PDB file of C-alpha atoms (C1' of nucleotides) in Angstrom:
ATOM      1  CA  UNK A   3       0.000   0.000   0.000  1.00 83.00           C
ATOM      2  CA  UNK A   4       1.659   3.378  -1.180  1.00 90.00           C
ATOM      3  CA  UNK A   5       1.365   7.055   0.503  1.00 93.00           C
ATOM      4  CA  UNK A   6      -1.591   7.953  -2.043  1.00 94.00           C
ATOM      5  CA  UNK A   7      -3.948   4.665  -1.264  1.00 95.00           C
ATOM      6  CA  UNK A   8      -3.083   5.670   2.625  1.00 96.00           C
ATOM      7  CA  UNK A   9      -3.980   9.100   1.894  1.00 97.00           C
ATOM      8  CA  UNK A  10      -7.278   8.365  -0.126  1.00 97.00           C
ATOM      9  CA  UNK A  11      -7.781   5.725   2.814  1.00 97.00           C
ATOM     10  CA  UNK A  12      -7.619   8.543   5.833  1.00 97.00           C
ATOM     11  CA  UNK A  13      -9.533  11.266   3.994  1.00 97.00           C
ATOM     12  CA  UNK A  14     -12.311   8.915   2.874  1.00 98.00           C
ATOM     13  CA  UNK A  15     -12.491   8.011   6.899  1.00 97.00           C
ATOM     14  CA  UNK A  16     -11.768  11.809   7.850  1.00 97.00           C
ATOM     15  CA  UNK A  17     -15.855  12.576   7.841  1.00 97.00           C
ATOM     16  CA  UNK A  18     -17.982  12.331  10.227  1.00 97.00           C
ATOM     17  CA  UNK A  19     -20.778  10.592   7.515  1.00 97.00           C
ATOM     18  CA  UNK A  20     -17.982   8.108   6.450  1.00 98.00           C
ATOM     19  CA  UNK A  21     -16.752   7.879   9.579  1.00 97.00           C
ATOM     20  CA  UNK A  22     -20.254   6.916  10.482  1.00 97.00           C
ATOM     21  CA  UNK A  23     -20.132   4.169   7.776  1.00 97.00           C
ATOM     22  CA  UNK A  24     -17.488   2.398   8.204  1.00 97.00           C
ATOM     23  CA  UNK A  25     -18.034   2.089  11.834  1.00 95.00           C
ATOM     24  CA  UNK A  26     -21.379   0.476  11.451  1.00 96.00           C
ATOM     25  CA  UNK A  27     -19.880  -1.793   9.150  1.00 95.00           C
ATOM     26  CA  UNK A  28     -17.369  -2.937  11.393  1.00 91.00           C
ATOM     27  CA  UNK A  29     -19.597  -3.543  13.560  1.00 90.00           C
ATOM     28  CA  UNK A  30     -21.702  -5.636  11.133  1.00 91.00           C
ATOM     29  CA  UNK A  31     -19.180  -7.843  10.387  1.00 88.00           C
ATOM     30  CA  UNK A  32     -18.136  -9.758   7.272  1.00 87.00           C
ATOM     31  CA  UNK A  33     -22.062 -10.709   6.387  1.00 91.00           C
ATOM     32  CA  UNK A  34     -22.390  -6.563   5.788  1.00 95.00           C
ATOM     33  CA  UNK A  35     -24.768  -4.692   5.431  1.00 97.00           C
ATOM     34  CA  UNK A  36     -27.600  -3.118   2.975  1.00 97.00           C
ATOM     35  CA  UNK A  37     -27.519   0.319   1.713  1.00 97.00           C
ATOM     36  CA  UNK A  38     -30.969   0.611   2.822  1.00 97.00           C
ATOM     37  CA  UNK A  39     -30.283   0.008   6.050  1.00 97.00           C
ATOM     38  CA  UNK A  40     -27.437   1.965   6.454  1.00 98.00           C
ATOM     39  CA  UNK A  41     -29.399   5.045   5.594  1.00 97.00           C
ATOM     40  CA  UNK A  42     -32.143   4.193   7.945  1.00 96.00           C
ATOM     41  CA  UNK A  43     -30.202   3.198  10.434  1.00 96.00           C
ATOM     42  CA  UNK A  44     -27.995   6.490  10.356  1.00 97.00           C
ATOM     43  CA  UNK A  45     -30.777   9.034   9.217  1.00 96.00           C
ATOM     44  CA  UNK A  46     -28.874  10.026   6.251  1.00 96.00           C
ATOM     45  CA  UNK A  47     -30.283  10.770   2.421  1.00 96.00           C
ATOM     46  CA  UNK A  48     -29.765   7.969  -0.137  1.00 96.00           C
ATOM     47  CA  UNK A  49     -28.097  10.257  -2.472  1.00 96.00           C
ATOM     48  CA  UNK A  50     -26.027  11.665  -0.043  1.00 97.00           C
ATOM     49  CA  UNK A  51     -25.289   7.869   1.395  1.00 98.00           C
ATOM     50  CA  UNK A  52     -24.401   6.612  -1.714  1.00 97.00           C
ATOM     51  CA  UNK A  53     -22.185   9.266  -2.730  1.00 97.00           C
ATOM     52  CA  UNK A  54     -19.995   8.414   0.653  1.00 98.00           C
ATOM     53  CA  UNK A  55     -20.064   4.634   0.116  1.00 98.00           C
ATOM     54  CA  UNK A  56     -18.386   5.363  -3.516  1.00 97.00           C
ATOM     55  CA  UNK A  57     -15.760   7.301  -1.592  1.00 98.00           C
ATOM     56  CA  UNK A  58     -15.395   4.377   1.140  1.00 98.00           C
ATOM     57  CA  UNK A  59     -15.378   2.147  -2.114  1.00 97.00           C
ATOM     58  CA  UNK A  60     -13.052   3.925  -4.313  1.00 96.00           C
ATOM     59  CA  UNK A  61     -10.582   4.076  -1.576  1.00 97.00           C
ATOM     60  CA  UNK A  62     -10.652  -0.101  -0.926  1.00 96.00           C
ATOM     61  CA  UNK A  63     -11.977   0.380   3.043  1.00 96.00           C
ATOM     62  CA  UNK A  64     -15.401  -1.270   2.011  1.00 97.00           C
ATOM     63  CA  UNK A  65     -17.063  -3.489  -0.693  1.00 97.00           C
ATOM     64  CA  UNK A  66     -19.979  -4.604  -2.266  1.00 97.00           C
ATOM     65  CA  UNK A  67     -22.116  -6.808  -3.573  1.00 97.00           C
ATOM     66  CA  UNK A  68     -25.704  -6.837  -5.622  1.00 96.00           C
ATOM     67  CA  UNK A  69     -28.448  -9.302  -3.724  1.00 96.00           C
ATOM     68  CA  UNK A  70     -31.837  -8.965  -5.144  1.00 94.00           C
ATOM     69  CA  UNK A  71     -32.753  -4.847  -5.397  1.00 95.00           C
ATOM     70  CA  UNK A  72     -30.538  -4.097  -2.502  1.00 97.00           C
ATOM     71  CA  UNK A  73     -26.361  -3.993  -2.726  1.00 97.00           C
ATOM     72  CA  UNK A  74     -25.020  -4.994   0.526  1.00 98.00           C
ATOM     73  CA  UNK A  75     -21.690  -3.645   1.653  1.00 98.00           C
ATOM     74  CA  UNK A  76     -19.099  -4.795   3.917  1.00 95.00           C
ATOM     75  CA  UNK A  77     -15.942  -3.170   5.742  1.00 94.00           C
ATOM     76  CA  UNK A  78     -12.565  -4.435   4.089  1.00 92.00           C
ATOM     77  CA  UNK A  79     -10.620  -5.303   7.188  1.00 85.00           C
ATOM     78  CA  UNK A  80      -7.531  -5.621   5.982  1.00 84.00           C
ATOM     79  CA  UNK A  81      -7.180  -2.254   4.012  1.00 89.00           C
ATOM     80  CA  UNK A  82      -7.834  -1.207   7.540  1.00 84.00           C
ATOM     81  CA  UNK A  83      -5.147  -2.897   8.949  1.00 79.00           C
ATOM     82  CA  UNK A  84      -2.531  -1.895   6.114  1.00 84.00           C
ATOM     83  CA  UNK A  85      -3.295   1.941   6.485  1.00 87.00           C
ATOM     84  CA  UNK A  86      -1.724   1.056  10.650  1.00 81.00           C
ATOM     85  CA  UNK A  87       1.090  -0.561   9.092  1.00 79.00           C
ATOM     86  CA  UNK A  88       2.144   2.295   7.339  1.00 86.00           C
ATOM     87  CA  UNK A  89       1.501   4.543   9.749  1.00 85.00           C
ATOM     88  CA  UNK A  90       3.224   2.115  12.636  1.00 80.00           C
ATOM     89  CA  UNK A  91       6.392   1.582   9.741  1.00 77.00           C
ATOM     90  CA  UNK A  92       9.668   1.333  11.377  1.00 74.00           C
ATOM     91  CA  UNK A  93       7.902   2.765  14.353  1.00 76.00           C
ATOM     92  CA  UNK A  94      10.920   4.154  16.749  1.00 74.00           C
ATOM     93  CA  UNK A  95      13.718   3.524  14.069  1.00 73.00           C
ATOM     94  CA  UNK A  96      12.760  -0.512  14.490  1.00 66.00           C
ATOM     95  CA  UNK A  97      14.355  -0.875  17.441  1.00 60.00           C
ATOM     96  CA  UNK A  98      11.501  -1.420  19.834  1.00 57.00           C
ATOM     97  CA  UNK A  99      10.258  -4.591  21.199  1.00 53.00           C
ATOM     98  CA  UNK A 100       6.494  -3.528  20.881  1.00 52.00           C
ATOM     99  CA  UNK A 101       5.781  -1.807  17.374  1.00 61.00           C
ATOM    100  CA  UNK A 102       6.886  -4.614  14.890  1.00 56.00           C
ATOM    101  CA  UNK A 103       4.795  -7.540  16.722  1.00 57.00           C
ATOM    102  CA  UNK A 104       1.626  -4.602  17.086  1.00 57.00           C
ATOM    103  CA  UNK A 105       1.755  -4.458  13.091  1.00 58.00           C
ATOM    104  CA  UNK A 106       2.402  -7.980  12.577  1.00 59.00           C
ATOM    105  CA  UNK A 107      -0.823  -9.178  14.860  1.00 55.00           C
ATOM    106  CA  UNK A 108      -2.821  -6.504  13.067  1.00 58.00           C
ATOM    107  CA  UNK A 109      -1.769  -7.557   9.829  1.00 54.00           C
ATOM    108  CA  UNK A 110      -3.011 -10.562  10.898  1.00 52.00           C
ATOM    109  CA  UNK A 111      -6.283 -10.057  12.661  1.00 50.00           C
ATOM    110  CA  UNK A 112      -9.057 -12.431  10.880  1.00 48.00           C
ATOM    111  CA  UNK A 113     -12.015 -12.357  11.833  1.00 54.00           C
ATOM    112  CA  UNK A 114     -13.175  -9.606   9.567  1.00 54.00           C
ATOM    113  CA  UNK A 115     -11.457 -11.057   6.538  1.00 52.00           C
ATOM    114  CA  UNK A 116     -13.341 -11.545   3.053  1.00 50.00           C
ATOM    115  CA  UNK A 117     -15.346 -14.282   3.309  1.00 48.00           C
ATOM    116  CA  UNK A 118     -14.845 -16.149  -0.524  1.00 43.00           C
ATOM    117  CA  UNK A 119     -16.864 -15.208  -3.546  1.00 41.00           C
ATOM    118  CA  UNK A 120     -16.783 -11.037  -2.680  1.00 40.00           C
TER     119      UNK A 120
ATOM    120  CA  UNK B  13     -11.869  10.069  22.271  1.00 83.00           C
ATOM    121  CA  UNK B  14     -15.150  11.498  20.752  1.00 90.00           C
ATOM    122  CA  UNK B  15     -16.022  11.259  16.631  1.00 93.00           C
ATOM    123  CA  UNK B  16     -15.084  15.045  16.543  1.00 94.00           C
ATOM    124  CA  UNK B  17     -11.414  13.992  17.348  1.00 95.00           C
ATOM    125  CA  UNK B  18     -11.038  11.454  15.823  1.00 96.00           C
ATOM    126  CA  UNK B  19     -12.353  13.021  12.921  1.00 97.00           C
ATOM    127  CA  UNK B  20      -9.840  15.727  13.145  1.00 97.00           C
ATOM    128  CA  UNK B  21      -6.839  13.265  13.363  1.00 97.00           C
ATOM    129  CA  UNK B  22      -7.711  11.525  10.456  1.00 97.00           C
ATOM    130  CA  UNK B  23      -8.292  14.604   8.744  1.00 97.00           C
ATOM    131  CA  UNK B  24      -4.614  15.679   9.870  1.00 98.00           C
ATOM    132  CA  UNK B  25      -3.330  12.525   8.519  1.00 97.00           C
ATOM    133  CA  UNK B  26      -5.274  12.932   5.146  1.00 97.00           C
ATOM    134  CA  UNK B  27      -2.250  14.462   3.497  1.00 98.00           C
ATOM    135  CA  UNK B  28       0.757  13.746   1.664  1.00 97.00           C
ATOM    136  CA  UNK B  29       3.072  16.359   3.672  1.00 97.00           C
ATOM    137  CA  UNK B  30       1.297  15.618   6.966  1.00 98.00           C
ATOM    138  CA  UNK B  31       1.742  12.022   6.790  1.00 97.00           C
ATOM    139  CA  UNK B  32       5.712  12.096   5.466  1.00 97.00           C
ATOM    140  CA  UNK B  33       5.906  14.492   9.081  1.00 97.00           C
ATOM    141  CA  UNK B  34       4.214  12.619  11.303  1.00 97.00           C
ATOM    142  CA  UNK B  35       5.773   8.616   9.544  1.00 95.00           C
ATOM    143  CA  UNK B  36       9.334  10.422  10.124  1.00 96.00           C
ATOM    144  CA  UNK B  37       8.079  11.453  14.011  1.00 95.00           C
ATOM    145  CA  UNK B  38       6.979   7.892  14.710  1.00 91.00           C
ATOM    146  CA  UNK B  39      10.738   6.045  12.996  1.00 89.00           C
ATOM    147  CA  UNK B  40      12.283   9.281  15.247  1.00 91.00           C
ATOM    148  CA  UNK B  41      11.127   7.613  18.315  1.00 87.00           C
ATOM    149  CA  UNK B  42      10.234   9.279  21.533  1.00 87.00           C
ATOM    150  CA  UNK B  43      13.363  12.032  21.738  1.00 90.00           C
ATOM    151  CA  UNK B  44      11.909  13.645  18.419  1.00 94.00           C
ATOM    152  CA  UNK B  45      13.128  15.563  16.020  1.00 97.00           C
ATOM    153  CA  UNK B  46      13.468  19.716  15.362  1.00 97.00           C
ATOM    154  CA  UNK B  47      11.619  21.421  13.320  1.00 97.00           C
ATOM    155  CA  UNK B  48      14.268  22.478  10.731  1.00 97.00           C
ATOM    156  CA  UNK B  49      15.651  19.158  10.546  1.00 97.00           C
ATOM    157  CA  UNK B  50      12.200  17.983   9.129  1.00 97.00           C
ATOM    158  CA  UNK B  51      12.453  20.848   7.140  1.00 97.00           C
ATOM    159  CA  UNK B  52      15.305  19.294   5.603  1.00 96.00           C
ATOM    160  CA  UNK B  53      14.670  16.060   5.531  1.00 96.00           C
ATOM    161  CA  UNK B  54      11.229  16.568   4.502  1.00 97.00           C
ATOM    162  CA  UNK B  55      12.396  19.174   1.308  1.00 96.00           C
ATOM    163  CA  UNK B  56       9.997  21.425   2.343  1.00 96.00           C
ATOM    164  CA  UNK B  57       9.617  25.025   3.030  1.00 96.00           C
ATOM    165  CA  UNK B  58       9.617  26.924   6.873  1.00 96.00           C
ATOM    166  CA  UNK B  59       6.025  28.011   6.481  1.00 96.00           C
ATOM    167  CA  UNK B  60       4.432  25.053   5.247  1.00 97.00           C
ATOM    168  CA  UNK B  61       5.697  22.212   7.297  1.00 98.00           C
ATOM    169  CA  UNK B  62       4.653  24.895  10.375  1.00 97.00           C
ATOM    170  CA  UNK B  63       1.250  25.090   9.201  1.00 97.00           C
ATOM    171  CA  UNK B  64       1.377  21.585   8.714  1.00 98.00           C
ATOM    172  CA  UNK B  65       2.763  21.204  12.569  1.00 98.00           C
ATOM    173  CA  UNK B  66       0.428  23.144  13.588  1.00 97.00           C
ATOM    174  CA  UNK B  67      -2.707  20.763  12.160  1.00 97.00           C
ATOM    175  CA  UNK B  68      -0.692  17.588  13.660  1.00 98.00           C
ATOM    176  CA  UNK B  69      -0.506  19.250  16.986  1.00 97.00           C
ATOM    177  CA  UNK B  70      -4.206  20.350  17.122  1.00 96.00           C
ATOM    178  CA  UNK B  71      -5.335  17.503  16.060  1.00 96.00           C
ATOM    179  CA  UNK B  72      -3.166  15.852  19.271  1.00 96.00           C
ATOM    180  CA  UNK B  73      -1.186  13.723  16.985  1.00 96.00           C
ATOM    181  CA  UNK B  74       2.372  15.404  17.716  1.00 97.00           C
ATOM    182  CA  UNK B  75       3.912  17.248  20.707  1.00 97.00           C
ATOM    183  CA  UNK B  76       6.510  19.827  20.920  1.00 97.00           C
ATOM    184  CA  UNK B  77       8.944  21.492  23.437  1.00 97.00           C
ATOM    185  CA  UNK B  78      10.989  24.392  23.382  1.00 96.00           C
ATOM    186  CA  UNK B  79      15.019  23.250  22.706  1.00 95.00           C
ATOM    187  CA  UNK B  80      17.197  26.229  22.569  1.00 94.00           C
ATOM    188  CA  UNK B  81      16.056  28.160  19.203  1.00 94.00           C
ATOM    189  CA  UNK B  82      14.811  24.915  17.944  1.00 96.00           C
ATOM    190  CA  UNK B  83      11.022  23.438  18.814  1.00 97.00           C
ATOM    191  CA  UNK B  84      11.378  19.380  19.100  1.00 98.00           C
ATOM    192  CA  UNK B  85       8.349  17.378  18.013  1.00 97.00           C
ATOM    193  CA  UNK B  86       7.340  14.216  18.764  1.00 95.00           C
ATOM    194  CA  UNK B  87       4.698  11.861  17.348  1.00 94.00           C
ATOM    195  CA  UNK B  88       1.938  11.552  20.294  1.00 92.00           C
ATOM    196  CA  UNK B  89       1.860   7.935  19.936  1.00 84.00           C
ATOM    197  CA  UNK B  90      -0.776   7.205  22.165  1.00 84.00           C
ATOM    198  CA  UNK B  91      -3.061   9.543  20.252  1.00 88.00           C
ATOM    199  CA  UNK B  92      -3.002   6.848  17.601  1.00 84.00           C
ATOM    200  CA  UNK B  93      -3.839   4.362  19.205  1.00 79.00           C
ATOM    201  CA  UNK B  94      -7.217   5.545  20.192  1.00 84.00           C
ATOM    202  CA  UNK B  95      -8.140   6.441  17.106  1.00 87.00           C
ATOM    203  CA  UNK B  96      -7.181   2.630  15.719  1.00 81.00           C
ATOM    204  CA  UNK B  97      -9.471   1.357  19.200  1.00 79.00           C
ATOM    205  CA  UNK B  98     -12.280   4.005  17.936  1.00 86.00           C
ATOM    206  CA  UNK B  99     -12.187   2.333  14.610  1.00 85.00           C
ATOM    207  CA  UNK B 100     -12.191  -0.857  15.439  1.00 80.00           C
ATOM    208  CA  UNK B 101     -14.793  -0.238  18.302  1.00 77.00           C
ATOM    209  CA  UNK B 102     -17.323  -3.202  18.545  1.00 74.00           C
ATOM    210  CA  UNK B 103     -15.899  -5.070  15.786  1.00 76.00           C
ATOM    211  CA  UNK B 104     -17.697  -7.605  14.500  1.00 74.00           C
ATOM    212  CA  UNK B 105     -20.572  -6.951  16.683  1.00 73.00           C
ATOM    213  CA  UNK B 106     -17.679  -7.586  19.540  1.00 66.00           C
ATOM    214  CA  UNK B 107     -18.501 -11.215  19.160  1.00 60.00           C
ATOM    215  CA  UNK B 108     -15.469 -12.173  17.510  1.00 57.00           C
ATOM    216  CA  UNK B 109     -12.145 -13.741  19.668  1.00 53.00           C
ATOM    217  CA  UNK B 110      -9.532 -11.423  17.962  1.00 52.00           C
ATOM    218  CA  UNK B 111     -10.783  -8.244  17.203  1.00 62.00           C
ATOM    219  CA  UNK B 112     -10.865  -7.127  20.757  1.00 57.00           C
ATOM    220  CA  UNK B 113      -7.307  -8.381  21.755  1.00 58.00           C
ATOM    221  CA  UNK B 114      -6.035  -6.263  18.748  1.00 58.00           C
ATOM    222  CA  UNK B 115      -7.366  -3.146  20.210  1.00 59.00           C
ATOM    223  CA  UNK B 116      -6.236  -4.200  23.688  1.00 59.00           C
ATOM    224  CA  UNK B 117      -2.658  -4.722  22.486  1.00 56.00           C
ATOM    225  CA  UNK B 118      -2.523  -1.244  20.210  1.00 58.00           C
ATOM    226  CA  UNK B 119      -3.409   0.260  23.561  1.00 55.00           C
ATOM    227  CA  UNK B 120      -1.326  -0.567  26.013  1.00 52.00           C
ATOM    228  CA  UNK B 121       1.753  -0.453  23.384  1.00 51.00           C
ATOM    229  CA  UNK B 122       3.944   1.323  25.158  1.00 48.00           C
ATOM    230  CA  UNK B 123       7.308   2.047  23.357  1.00 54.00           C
ATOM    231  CA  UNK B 124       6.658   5.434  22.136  1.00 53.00           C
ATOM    232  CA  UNK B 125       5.125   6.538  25.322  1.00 52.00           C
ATOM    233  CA  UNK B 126       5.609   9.979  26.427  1.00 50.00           C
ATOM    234  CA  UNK B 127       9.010  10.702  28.539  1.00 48.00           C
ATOM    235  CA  UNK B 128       7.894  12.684  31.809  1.00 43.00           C
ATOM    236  CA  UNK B 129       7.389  16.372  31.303  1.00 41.00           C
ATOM    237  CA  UNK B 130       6.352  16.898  27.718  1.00 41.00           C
TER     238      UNK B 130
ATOM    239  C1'  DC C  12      22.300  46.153  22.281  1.00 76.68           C
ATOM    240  C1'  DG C  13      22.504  44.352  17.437  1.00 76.68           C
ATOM    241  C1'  DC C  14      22.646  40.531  14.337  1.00 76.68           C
ATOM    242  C1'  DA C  15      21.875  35.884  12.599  1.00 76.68           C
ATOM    243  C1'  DT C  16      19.129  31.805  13.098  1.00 76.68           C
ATOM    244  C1'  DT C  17      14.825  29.349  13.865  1.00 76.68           C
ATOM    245  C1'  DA C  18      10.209  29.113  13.466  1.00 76.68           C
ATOM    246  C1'  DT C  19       5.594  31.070  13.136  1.00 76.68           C
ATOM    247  C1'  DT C  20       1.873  34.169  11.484  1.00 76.68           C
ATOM    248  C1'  DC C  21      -0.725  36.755   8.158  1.00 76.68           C
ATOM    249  C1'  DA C  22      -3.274  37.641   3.867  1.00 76.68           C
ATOM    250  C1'  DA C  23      -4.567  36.731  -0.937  1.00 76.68           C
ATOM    251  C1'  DC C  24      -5.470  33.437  -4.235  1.00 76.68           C
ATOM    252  C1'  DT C  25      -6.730  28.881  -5.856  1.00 76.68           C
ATOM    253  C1'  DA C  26      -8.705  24.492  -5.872  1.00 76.68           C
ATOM    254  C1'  DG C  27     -11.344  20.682  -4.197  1.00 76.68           C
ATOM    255  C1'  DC C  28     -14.943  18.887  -1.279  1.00 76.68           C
ATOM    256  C1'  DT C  29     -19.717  18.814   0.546  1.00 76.68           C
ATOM    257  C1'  DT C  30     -24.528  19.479   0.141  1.00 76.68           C
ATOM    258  C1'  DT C  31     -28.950  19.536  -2.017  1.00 76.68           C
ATOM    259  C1'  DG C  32     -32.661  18.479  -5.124  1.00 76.68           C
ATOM    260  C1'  DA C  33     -34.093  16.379  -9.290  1.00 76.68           C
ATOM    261  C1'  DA C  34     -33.538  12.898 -12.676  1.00 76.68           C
ATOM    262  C1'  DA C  35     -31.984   8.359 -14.127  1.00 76.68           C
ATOM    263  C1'  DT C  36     -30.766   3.291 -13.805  1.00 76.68           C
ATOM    264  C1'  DA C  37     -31.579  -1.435 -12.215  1.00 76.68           C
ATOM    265  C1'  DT C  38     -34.156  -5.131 -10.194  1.00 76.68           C
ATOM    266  C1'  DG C  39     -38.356  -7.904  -8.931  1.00 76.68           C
ATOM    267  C1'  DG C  40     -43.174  -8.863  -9.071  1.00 76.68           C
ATOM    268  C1'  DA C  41     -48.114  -8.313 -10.867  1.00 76.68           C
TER     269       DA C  41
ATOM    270  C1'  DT D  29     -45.161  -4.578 -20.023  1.00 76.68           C
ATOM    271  C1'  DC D  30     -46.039  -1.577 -16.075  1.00 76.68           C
ATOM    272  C1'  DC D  31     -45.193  -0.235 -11.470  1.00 76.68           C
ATOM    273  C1'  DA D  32     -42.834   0.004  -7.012  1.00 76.68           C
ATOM    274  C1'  DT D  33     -38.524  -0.393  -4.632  1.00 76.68           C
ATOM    275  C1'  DA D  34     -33.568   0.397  -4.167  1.00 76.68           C
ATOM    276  C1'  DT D  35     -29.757   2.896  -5.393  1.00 76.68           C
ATOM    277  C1'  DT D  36     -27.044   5.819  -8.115  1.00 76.68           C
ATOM    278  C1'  DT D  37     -25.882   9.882 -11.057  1.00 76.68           C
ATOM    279  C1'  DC D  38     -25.895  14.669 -12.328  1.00 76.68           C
ATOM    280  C1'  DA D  39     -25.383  19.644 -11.794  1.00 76.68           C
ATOM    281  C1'  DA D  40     -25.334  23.950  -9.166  1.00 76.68           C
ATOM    282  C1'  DA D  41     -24.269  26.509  -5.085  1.00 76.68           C
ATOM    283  C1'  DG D  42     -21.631  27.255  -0.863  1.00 76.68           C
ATOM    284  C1'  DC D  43     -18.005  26.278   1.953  1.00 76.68           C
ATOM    285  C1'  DT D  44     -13.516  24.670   3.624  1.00 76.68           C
ATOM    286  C1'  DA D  45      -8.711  23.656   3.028  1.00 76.68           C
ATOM    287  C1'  DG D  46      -4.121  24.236   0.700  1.00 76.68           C
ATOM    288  C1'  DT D  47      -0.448  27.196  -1.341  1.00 76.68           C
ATOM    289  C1'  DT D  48       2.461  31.020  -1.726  1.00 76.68           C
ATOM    290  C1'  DG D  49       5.253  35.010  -0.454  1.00 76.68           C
ATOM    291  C1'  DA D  50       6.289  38.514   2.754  1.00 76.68           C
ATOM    292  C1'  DA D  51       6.339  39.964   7.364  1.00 76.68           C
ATOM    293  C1'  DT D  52       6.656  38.981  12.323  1.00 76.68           C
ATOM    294  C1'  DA D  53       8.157  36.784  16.954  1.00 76.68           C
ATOM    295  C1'  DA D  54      11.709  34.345  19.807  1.00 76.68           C
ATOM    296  C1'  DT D  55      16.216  32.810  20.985  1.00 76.68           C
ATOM    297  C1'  DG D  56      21.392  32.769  21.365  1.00 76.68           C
ATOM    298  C1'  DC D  57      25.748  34.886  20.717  1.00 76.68           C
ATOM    299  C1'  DG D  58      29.232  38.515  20.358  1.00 76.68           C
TER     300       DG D  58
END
DNA sequence: CGCATTATTCAACTAGCTTTGAAATATGGA
DNA sequence: TCCATATTTCAAAGCTAGTTGAATAATGCG
């Protein structure tokens, strides 16, 4: 992941309506969740909703997926996770104990991972 | 940390210059580094990177203290790590076994912990 | 005190993002 | 095919953030 993806990555989070977003799909978990729902769920417009999730999309943090009328979307954990690798990168000139293993478990936290067929 | 904030520090991260400064303040480690010197390294002029400063250290991302004619800065490591545990707040509905250890762990590490009387 | 160094502040200009409402596309069922 | 639901796209208006150059503080030294 370069400086520009990590960039796009942190602006597309830096708003409070993204912000928002991506929270509640974090919370949802790897099943996701629909569009719909999202905008009842956080009071927002469906124009204005949709305009955010291309954002989210564009920058990698969240996909989708078409099921019947509705598109469900899901946070992308891992982009997460490689945004706080770069930012953690040769944390305290690499000398410390604590950074490297803090990236490496992120890196390879699971349990939000794409489930197969996304 | 509220949504404001962490709004605000990803907001301060959202950009090229401000993420080169605060990446080189995390590999500097706690002691920091002066302001000219990131000048320098950075290739960038007086007045920007102290605007740019200036958003870091509002935002609570980066320190500084007074050194002589030079100001020191220092990546507020600690500050990250609550917006990476506001993120990944409730993951996965907080069912899941590894999402919360993650946050735990980016939370209580500790190397770039602020030296007494910052 | 007077000068050089270090860093910040100010103001004008530019550019990009956000918001809002209306229109358009896509799917599923009668 | 026709309609209702779900979501996206478009365009205009307003706002916020970034860039640049010159001027302004603050410190240390002779």
């Amino acid at each position: 992941m370069d400086r520009q993806a990590v960039v796009a990555s942190l602006s597309a989070l830096a708003h409070e309506g993204r912000l928002d977003i991506f929270r509640l799909l974090v919370k949802a978990g790897p099943q996701g969740t629909p569009a719909g729902e999202i905008a009842r769920r956080l009071a927002v417009m469906p124009n204005a909703l949709s305009a955010n999730l291309k954002v989210l999309s564009h920058a990698g943090l969240i996909g989708s997926r078409r099921q019947g009328r509705s598109i469900i979307y899901r946070a992308n954990y891992s982009a997460m996770t490689d945004v706080l690798g770069f930012l953690m990168e040769d944390c305290c000139g690499g000398d410390a104990a604590i950074c490297g293993p803090l990236v490496e478990i992120a890196n390879r936290a699971a349990c939000c991972a794409e489930p197969p067929g996304l």
